[in-house]
């Protein structure tokens, strides 16, 4: 017994010494900001080639930081993508395989460790701003999952449509009073329906408040924009500002918002101690017509596992730490939890499988990461896998509409470097690569322990 107590006491003393004397080091721990757009496509920003949407702030962020050509959301739709980002695990592990609705009972289980929960335990201030979409009931809300504060919508801005809003979400001028979605602060209703024309501005003010309130304490800000998910609303200042119609206006306002966040970090004197990551939860919602975004030269969009459904803009910015450049290393939102927790000196969970990797060698030393598979989930099924430049599709199905899944035996094989639009199936020429990708899928699936499916 004594033999067990001594190591425990030693560990406790070490912990107390660390907490008691290392306050200076603790103060130097970096601030961590994740800006997460909703349905922003790979081709929607100036720095990703869009000719008619102007995004000078994001273009500057990209020029000052690292721009990923091959960055992925870990699911092609909102809820599983958010669950995966915050837990560092494919959504099948938390049982959040599908989109939640306002009357859904399910949500992110308490058994999951979110980035916020781990950082809060490590002494970080933690704030959520924007869309949540991981459950509205007790135990599922932002403040139940490690966030000190929360301001935003509990789910998508097209939900709770009333008679005026039904079927109007994809209109260029949707009715402002057509969607009864509430704006919540720390779970309490502030406004219903949320006035969506000023949401981006008000979220931005809240993000700035969080930054200014924590100049002497490390903070984690999870800023999950409501837009450009439809219905689209821009403030009067941005309405009509782009060549691309309301979709472009909304994205240009998001660009302004990012500029405000970075400027506030600079003005507060903490920019050199802050990592900011910018990305999107899934590809463009193509069935929204002109009110949906663009995946550029990538195939298809939101809801499917072609590249356009899951490959999204990805920027990482940290003045003085990240060398400006462009990388084609594949990375995903699954990598954020291990990356952020390691930077913060927080405990990375070891009692459960994590699906991402620490990106530090790539971000700070420009080193290639060890080759690893990335799995494209559609619901509970692995639809495709990528290793290196090669991607195999086991089944394909467009995101929306009546089309049935098309099974592929043998799988389709594409070289994403030579053929980013996934046009030329080369499976017949490379049976050994196909075998390798099938093996990776089989090993992943046989080790997978799905979480209890959360009711929709
Ligand atoms: Mg989305």
mmCIF file of N, CA, C and O and ligand atoms in Angstrom, residues 38-39 78 82 229 281-282 302, ligand 1:
data_model
loop_
_atom_site.group_PDB
_atom_site.id
_atom_site.type_symbol
_atom_site.label_atom_id
_atom_site.label_comp_id
_atom_site.label_asym_id
_atom_site.label_seq_id
_atom_site.Cartn_x
_atom_site.Cartn_y
_atom_site.Cartn_z
ATOM 1 N N UNK A 38 -19.938 28.203 -41.531
ATOM 2 C CA UNK A 38 -20.940 27.175 -41.793
ATOM 3 C C UNK A 38 -21.253 27.121 -43.285
ATOM 4 O O UNK A 38 -21.817 28.075 -43.836
ATOM 5 N N UNK A 39 -20.877 26.038 -43.935
ATOM 6 C CA UNK A 39 -21.154 25.810 -45.364
ATOM 7 C C UNK A 39 -20.322 26.688 -46.301
ATOM 8 O O UNK A 39 -20.697 26.881 -47.459
ATOM 9 N N UNK A 78 -23.241 19.540 -40.722
ATOM 10 C CA UNK A 78 -22.971 20.360 -39.533
ATOM 11 C C UNK A 78 -22.680 19.609 -38.238
ATOM 12 O O UNK A 78 -21.606 19.750 -37.659
ATOM 13 N N UNK A 82 -19.044 19.297 -36.258
ATOM 14 C CA UNK A 82 -18.760 20.043 -35.016
ATOM 15 C C UNK A 82 -18.343 19.100 -33.893
ATOM 16 O O UNK A 82 -17.435 19.396 -33.102
ATOM 17 N N UNK A 229 -24.438 29.704 -44.098
ATOM 18 C CA UNK A 229 -25.583 28.790 -44.142
ATOM 19 C C UNK A 229 -26.821 29.628 -44.473
ATOM 20 O O UNK A 229 -26.960 30.739 -43.987
ATOM 21 N N UNK A 281 -17.230 24.080 -41.710
ATOM 22 C CA UNK A 281 -17.722 22.799 -41.177
ATOM 23 C C UNK A 281 -18.015 21.769 -42.244
ATOM 24 O O UNK A 281 -18.135 20.584 -41.959
ATOM 25 N N UNK A 282 -18.190 22.212 -43.479
ATOM 26 C CA UNK A 282 -18.427 21.298 -44.616
ATOM 27 C C UNK A 282 -18.413 22.132 -45.885
ATOM 28 O O UNK A 282 -18.294 23.368 -45.819
ATOM 29 N N UNK A 302 -21.585 20.012 -50.009
ATOM 30 C CA UNK A 302 -22.097 19.600 -48.685
ATOM 31 C C UNK A 302 -22.910 18.306 -48.744
ATOM 32 O O UNK A 302 -23.720 18.117 -49.655
HETATM 33 MG MG1 LIG B 1 -22.659 23.313 -42.269
#
